[in-house]
């Protein structure tokens, strides 16, 4: 079995622990996350009862491309996009080149609770970024490295699996 879950902000990618966890949303038994999204990130999380499939989805050696929509602090520019596209040097090494592009704020994005902070004098911008590795908080660290910290991060796709029309906090069997 394979399930897609639209993880809300603030939810831990585990079934036990303090605060909101997957158990608050997912009632299907004996399925486990294939990969992770940090507590501050939203969007697509895949869950399965198949250990082999879980490994193929989450292990970096399989190069599953992951797509994110990112709201950034400041107005991102072409120079920053080019840096991301070449790979950036983080404390744990050089990232693989990303596929990054500037986008308009998507019309389908749901409101976040709590809302992203608003600063009257500093604009925000949006980008789409695709990566095929999974360093800890990688997209956030990459965007900060090029001068545009992440304010909001939504994963929309893993390989061929997409968030599609799954409402926030809901999951469905694929």
PDB file of C-alpha atoms in Angstrom:
ATOM      1  CA  UNK A   1       0.000   0.000   0.000  1.00  0.00           C
ATOM      2  CA  UNK A   2       1.093   3.544  -0.696  1.00  0.00           C
ATOM      3  CA  UNK A   3      -0.553   6.667   0.688  1.00  0.00           C
ATOM      4  CA  UNK A   4      -0.062  10.366   0.004  1.00  0.00           C
ATOM      5  CA  UNK A   5      -0.565  12.796   2.907  1.00  0.00           C
ATOM      6  CA  UNK A   6      -0.723  16.593   2.733  1.00  0.00           C
ATOM      7  CA  UNK A   7       1.197  17.391   5.917  1.00  0.00           C
ATOM      8  CA  UNK A   8       0.257  20.640   7.655  1.00  0.00           C
ATOM      9  CA  UNK A   9       2.773  23.035   9.194  1.00  0.00           C
ATOM     10  CA  UNK A  10       3.813  22.038  12.724  1.00  0.00           C
ATOM     11  CA  UNK A  11       3.192  18.291  12.400  1.00  0.00           C
ATOM     12  CA  UNK A  12       6.016  15.858  13.234  1.00  0.00           C
ATOM     13  CA  UNK A  13       6.673  13.096  10.669  1.00  0.00           C
ATOM     14  CA  UNK A  14       6.284  10.323  13.225  1.00  0.00           C
ATOM     15  CA  UNK A  15       3.374   8.601  14.926  1.00  0.00           C
ATOM     16  CA  UNK A  16       4.357   9.347  18.520  1.00  0.00           C
ATOM     17  CA  UNK A  17       5.898  12.233  20.391  1.00  0.00           C
ATOM     18  CA  UNK A  18       4.919  15.553  21.867  1.00  0.00           C
ATOM     19  CA  UNK A  19       2.694  17.925  19.955  1.00  0.00           C
ATOM     20  CA  UNK A  20       0.948  17.103  16.704  1.00  0.00           C
ATOM     21  CA  UNK A  21       2.112  13.915  14.989  1.00  0.00           C
ATOM     22  CA  UNK A  22       0.953  11.804  12.062  1.00  0.00           C
ATOM     23  CA  UNK A  23      -1.303   9.919  14.500  1.00  0.00           C
ATOM     24  CA  UNK A  24      -3.499  13.030  14.752  1.00  0.00           C
ATOM     25  CA  UNK A  25      -4.350  12.651  11.054  1.00  0.00           C
ATOM     26  CA  UNK A  26      -3.679   9.098   9.843  1.00  0.00           C
ATOM     27  CA  UNK A  27      -5.779   6.240  11.151  1.00  0.00           C
ATOM     28  CA  UNK A  28      -4.497   3.516   8.787  1.00  0.00           C
ATOM     29  CA  UNK A  29      -2.388   1.038  10.771  1.00  0.00           C
ATOM     30  CA  UNK A  30       1.108  -0.258   9.998  1.00  0.00           C
ATOM     31  CA  UNK A  31       2.174   2.373   7.457  1.00  0.00           C
ATOM     32  CA  UNK A  32       5.312   4.446   7.862  1.00  0.00           C
ATOM     33  CA  UNK A  33       6.762   7.591   6.271  1.00  0.00           C
ATOM     34  CA  UNK A  34       9.025   7.145   3.270  1.00  0.00           C
ATOM     35  CA  UNK A  35      11.328  10.077   3.961  1.00  0.00           C
ATOM     36  CA  UNK A  36      10.676  13.113   6.099  1.00  0.00           C
ATOM     37  CA  UNK A  37       9.478  16.676   6.074  1.00  0.00           C
ATOM     38  CA  UNK A  38      10.605  18.829   8.973  1.00  0.00           C
ATOM     39  CA  UNK A  39       8.045  20.210  11.396  1.00  0.00           C
ATOM     40  CA  UNK A  40       8.107  23.631   9.708  1.00  0.00           C
ATOM     41  CA  UNK A  41       7.484  22.247   6.197  1.00  0.00           C
ATOM     42  CA  UNK A  42       4.219  21.354   4.529  1.00  0.00           C
ATOM     43  CA  UNK A  43       2.971  19.216   1.688  1.00  0.00           C
ATOM     44  CA  UNK A  44       3.487  15.772   0.239  1.00  0.00           C
ATOM     45  CA  UNK A  45       4.558  12.939   2.503  1.00  0.00           C
ATOM     46  CA  UNK A  46       4.403   9.362   1.228  1.00  0.00           C
ATOM     47  CA  UNK A  47       3.650   6.505   3.621  1.00  0.00           C
ATOM     48  CA  UNK A  48       3.782   2.773   2.968  1.00  0.00           C
ATOM     49  CA  UNK A  49       3.704  -0.645   4.582  1.00  0.00           C
ATOM     50  CA  UNK A  50       6.301  -1.928   2.075  1.00  0.00           C
ATOM     51  CA  UNK A  51       9.872  -1.661   3.421  1.00  0.00           C
ATOM     52  CA  UNK A  52      11.440  -2.123  -0.016  1.00  0.00           C
ATOM     53  CA  UNK A  53       9.304   0.646  -1.528  1.00  0.00           C
ATOM     54  CA  UNK A  54      10.008   2.873   1.480  1.00  0.00           C
ATOM     55  CA  UNK A  55      13.749   2.397   0.855  1.00  0.00           C
ATOM     56  CA  UNK A  56      13.411   3.155  -2.887  1.00  0.00           C
ATOM     57  CA  UNK A  57      11.510   6.353  -2.174  1.00  0.00           C
ATOM     58  CA  UNK A  58      13.695   7.693   0.610  1.00  0.00           C
ATOM     59  CA  UNK A  59      17.265   6.518  -0.034  1.00  0.00           C
ATOM     60  CA  UNK A  60      19.413   9.115  -1.858  1.00  0.00           C
ATOM     61  CA  UNK A  61      21.033   6.498  -4.126  1.00  0.00           C
ATOM     62  CA  UNK A  62      17.743   6.207  -6.055  1.00  0.00           C
ATOM     63  CA  UNK A  63      17.837   9.922  -6.994  1.00  0.00           C
ATOM     64  CA  UNK A  64      14.095  10.501  -6.578  1.00  0.00           C
ATOM     65  CA  UNK A  65      13.506  14.089  -7.604  1.00  0.00           C
ATOM     66  CA  UNK A  66      11.540  16.141  -5.079  1.00  0.00           C
ATOM     67  CA  UNK A  67       9.746  19.354  -6.041  1.00  0.00           C
ATOM     68  CA  UNK A  68       9.139  22.213  -3.622  1.00  0.00           C
ATOM     69  CA  UNK A  69       7.331  25.545  -3.805  1.00  0.00           C
ATOM     70  CA  UNK A  70       9.223  28.023  -1.624  1.00  0.00           C
ATOM     71  CA  UNK A  71       8.293  31.440  -0.295  1.00  0.00           C
ATOM     72  CA  UNK A  72      11.439  33.482   0.241  1.00  0.00           C
ATOM     73  CA  UNK A  73      12.390  36.477   2.351  1.00  0.00           C
ATOM     74  CA  UNK A  74      13.267  39.137  -0.217  1.00  0.00           C
ATOM     75  CA  UNK A  75      12.972  39.358  -3.993  1.00  0.00           C
ATOM     76  CA  UNK A  76      15.011  36.457  -5.385  1.00  0.00           C
ATOM     77  CA  UNK A  77      17.030  37.202  -8.512  1.00  0.00           C
ATOM     78  CA  UNK A  78      18.500  35.345 -11.476  1.00  0.00           C
ATOM     79  CA  UNK A  79      21.990  35.269  -9.906  1.00  0.00           C
ATOM     80  CA  UNK A  80      20.674  33.358  -6.883  1.00  0.00           C
ATOM     81  CA  UNK A  81      18.739  30.965  -9.137  1.00  0.00           C
ATOM     82  CA  UNK A  82      21.920  30.324 -11.132  1.00  0.00           C
ATOM     83  CA  UNK A  83      23.865  29.568  -7.927  1.00  0.00           C
ATOM     84  CA  UNK A  84      21.210  27.046  -6.882  1.00  0.00           C
ATOM     85  CA  UNK A  85      21.320  25.513 -10.364  1.00  0.00           C
ATOM     86  CA  UNK A  86      25.072  24.957 -10.073  1.00  0.00           C
ATOM     87  CA  UNK A  87      24.989  23.585  -6.514  1.00  0.00           C
ATOM     88  CA  UNK A  88      25.983  25.430  -3.351  1.00  0.00           C
ATOM     89  CA  UNK A  89      28.564  24.645  -0.703  1.00  0.00           C
ATOM     90  CA  UNK A  90      26.942  23.850   2.630  1.00  0.00           C
ATOM     91  CA  UNK A  91      28.681  22.776   5.845  1.00  0.00           C
ATOM     92  CA  UNK A  92      28.152  19.130   4.884  1.00  0.00           C
ATOM     93  CA  UNK A  93      29.408  19.531   1.327  1.00  0.00           C
ATOM     94  CA  UNK A  94      28.441  20.686  -2.144  1.00  0.00           C
ATOM     95  CA  UNK A  95      24.829  20.079  -3.101  1.00  0.00           C
ATOM     96  CA  UNK A  96      23.948  18.524  -6.417  1.00  0.00           C
ATOM     97  CA  UNK A  97      22.734  21.079  -8.940  1.00  0.00           C
ATOM     98  CA  UNK A  98      19.079  21.958  -8.393  1.00  0.00           C
ATOM     99  CA  UNK A  99      16.462  22.831 -10.975  1.00  0.00           C
ATOM    100  CA  UNK A 100      15.266  26.216  -9.754  1.00  0.00           C
ATOM    101  CA  UNK A 101      13.097  28.925 -11.236  1.00  0.00           C
ATOM    102  CA  UNK A 102      11.300  32.048 -10.080  1.00  0.00           C
ATOM    103  CA  UNK A 103       7.510  31.690 -10.026  1.00  0.00           C
ATOM    104  CA  UNK A 104       4.482  33.743  -9.058  1.00  0.00           C
ATOM    105  CA  UNK A 105       2.682  32.842  -5.854  1.00  0.00           C
ATOM    106  CA  UNK A 106       0.567  29.825  -6.784  1.00  0.00           C
ATOM    107  CA  UNK A 107      -3.178  30.501  -6.657  1.00  0.00           C
ATOM    108  CA  UNK A 108      -3.914  27.089  -5.101  1.00  0.00           C
ATOM    109  CA  UNK A 109      -1.910  27.579  -1.903  1.00  0.00           C
ATOM    110  CA  UNK A 110      -3.894  27.273   1.307  1.00  0.00           C
ATOM    111  CA  UNK A 111      -3.576  29.690   4.225  1.00  0.00           C
ATOM    112  CA  UNK A 112      -1.029  28.646   6.812  1.00  0.00           C
ATOM    113  CA  UNK A 113      -1.738  28.540  10.526  1.00  0.00           C
ATOM    114  CA  UNK A 114       0.116  30.392  11.935  1.00  0.00           C
ATOM    115  CA  UNK A 115       0.591  32.745   8.990  1.00  0.00           C
ATOM    116  CA  UNK A 116       4.036  33.511   7.599  1.00  0.00           C
ATOM    117  CA  UNK A 117       5.421  36.672   9.180  1.00  0.00           C
ATOM    118  CA  UNK A 118       4.771  39.848   7.236  1.00  0.00           C
ATOM    119  CA  UNK A 119       7.246  42.711   7.049  1.00  0.00           C
ATOM    120  CA  UNK A 120       5.990  45.827   5.347  1.00  0.00           C
ATOM    121  CA  UNK A 121       9.419  46.934   4.064  1.00  0.00           C
ATOM    122  CA  UNK A 122      10.720  43.565   2.818  1.00  0.00           C
ATOM    123  CA  UNK A 123       8.966  41.833  -0.085  1.00  0.00           C
ATOM    124  CA  UNK A 124       8.676  38.095  -0.435  1.00  0.00           C
ATOM    125  CA  UNK A 125       9.055  36.046  -3.593  1.00  0.00           C
ATOM    126  CA  UNK A 126       8.455  32.471  -4.715  1.00  0.00           C
ATOM    127  CA  UNK A 127      10.495  29.826  -6.468  1.00  0.00           C
ATOM    128  CA  UNK A 128      10.093  26.246  -7.511  1.00  0.00           C
ATOM    129  CA  UNK A 129      13.078  24.043  -6.765  1.00  0.00           C
ATOM    130  CA  UNK A 130      13.718  20.399  -7.611  1.00  0.00           C
ATOM    131  CA  UNK A 131      16.416  18.406  -5.839  1.00  0.00           C
ATOM    132  CA  UNK A 132      17.399  14.746  -5.945  1.00  0.00           C
ATOM    133  CA  UNK A 133      19.193  14.405  -2.639  1.00  0.00           C
ATOM    134  CA  UNK A 134      17.937  14.799   0.886  1.00  0.00           C
ATOM    135  CA  UNK A 135      20.361  16.557   3.161  1.00  0.00           C
ATOM    136  CA  UNK A 136      18.817  17.742   6.424  1.00  0.00           C
ATOM    137  CA  UNK A 137      16.808  20.948   5.830  1.00  0.00           C
ATOM    138  CA  UNK A 138      18.561  21.205   2.472  1.00  0.00           C
ATOM    139  CA  UNK A 139      16.255  23.606   0.615  1.00  0.00           C
ATOM    140  CA  UNK A 140      16.160  25.960   3.598  1.00  0.00           C
ATOM    141  CA  UNK A 141      19.948  25.960   3.890  1.00  0.00           C
ATOM    142  CA  UNK A 142      20.413  26.405   0.139  1.00  0.00           C
ATOM    143  CA  UNK A 143      18.065  29.391  -0.068  1.00  0.00           C
ATOM    144  CA  UNK A 144      19.703  31.030   2.971  1.00  0.00           C
ATOM    145  CA  UNK A 145      23.145  30.435   1.424  1.00  0.00           C
ATOM    146  CA  UNK A 146      22.181  32.468  -1.653  1.00  0.00           C
ATOM    147  CA  UNK A 147      20.752  35.279   0.505  1.00  0.00           C
ATOM    148  CA  UNK A 148      17.015  34.502   0.494  1.00  0.00           C
ATOM    149  CA  UNK A 149      15.907  32.635   3.625  1.00  0.00           C
ATOM    150  CA  UNK A 150      12.916  30.317   3.339  1.00  0.00           C
ATOM    151  CA  UNK A 151       9.704  31.552   4.931  1.00  0.00           C
ATOM    152  CA  UNK A 152       7.468  28.737   3.720  1.00  0.00           C
ATOM    153  CA  UNK A 153       8.285  25.366   2.164  1.00  0.00           C
ATOM    154  CA  UNK A 154       5.716  23.110   0.485  1.00  0.00           C
ATOM    155  CA  UNK A 155       6.701  19.804  -1.130  1.00  0.00           C
ATOM    156  CA  UNK A 156       4.460  19.140  -4.120  1.00  0.00           C
ATOM    157  CA  UNK A 157       6.031  16.085  -5.754  1.00  0.00           C
ATOM    158  CA  UNK A 158       8.285  13.060  -5.131  1.00  0.00           C
ATOM    159  CA  UNK A 159       9.241  11.263  -8.336  1.00  0.00           C
ATOM    160  CA  UNK A 160       5.959  10.707 -10.202  1.00  0.00           C
ATOM    161  CA  UNK A 161       3.780  11.066  -7.085  1.00  0.00           C
ATOM    162  CA  UNK A 162       2.144  14.456  -6.603  1.00  0.00           C
ATOM    163  CA  UNK A 163       0.174  16.283  -3.974  1.00  0.00           C
ATOM    164  CA  UNK A 164      -2.562  16.606  -6.622  1.00  0.00           C
ATOM    165  CA  UNK A 165      -5.847  17.650  -5.012  1.00  0.00           C
ATOM    166  CA  UNK A 166      -5.294  16.292  -1.528  1.00  0.00           C
ATOM    167  CA  UNK A 167      -6.525  18.808   1.024  1.00  0.00           C
ATOM    168  CA  UNK A 168      -4.262  19.839   3.862  1.00  0.00           C
ATOM    169  CA  UNK A 169      -4.352  17.330   6.729  1.00  0.00           C
ATOM    170  CA  UNK A 170      -5.910  14.624   4.498  1.00  0.00           C
ATOM    171  CA  UNK A 171      -4.455  11.481   2.977  1.00  0.00           C
ATOM    172  CA  UNK A 172      -5.458   9.062   0.268  1.00  0.00           C
ATOM    173  CA  UNK A 173      -4.404   5.661  -0.989  1.00  0.00           C
ATOM    174  CA  UNK A 174      -2.530   5.767  -4.291  1.00  0.00           C
TER     175      UNK A 174
END
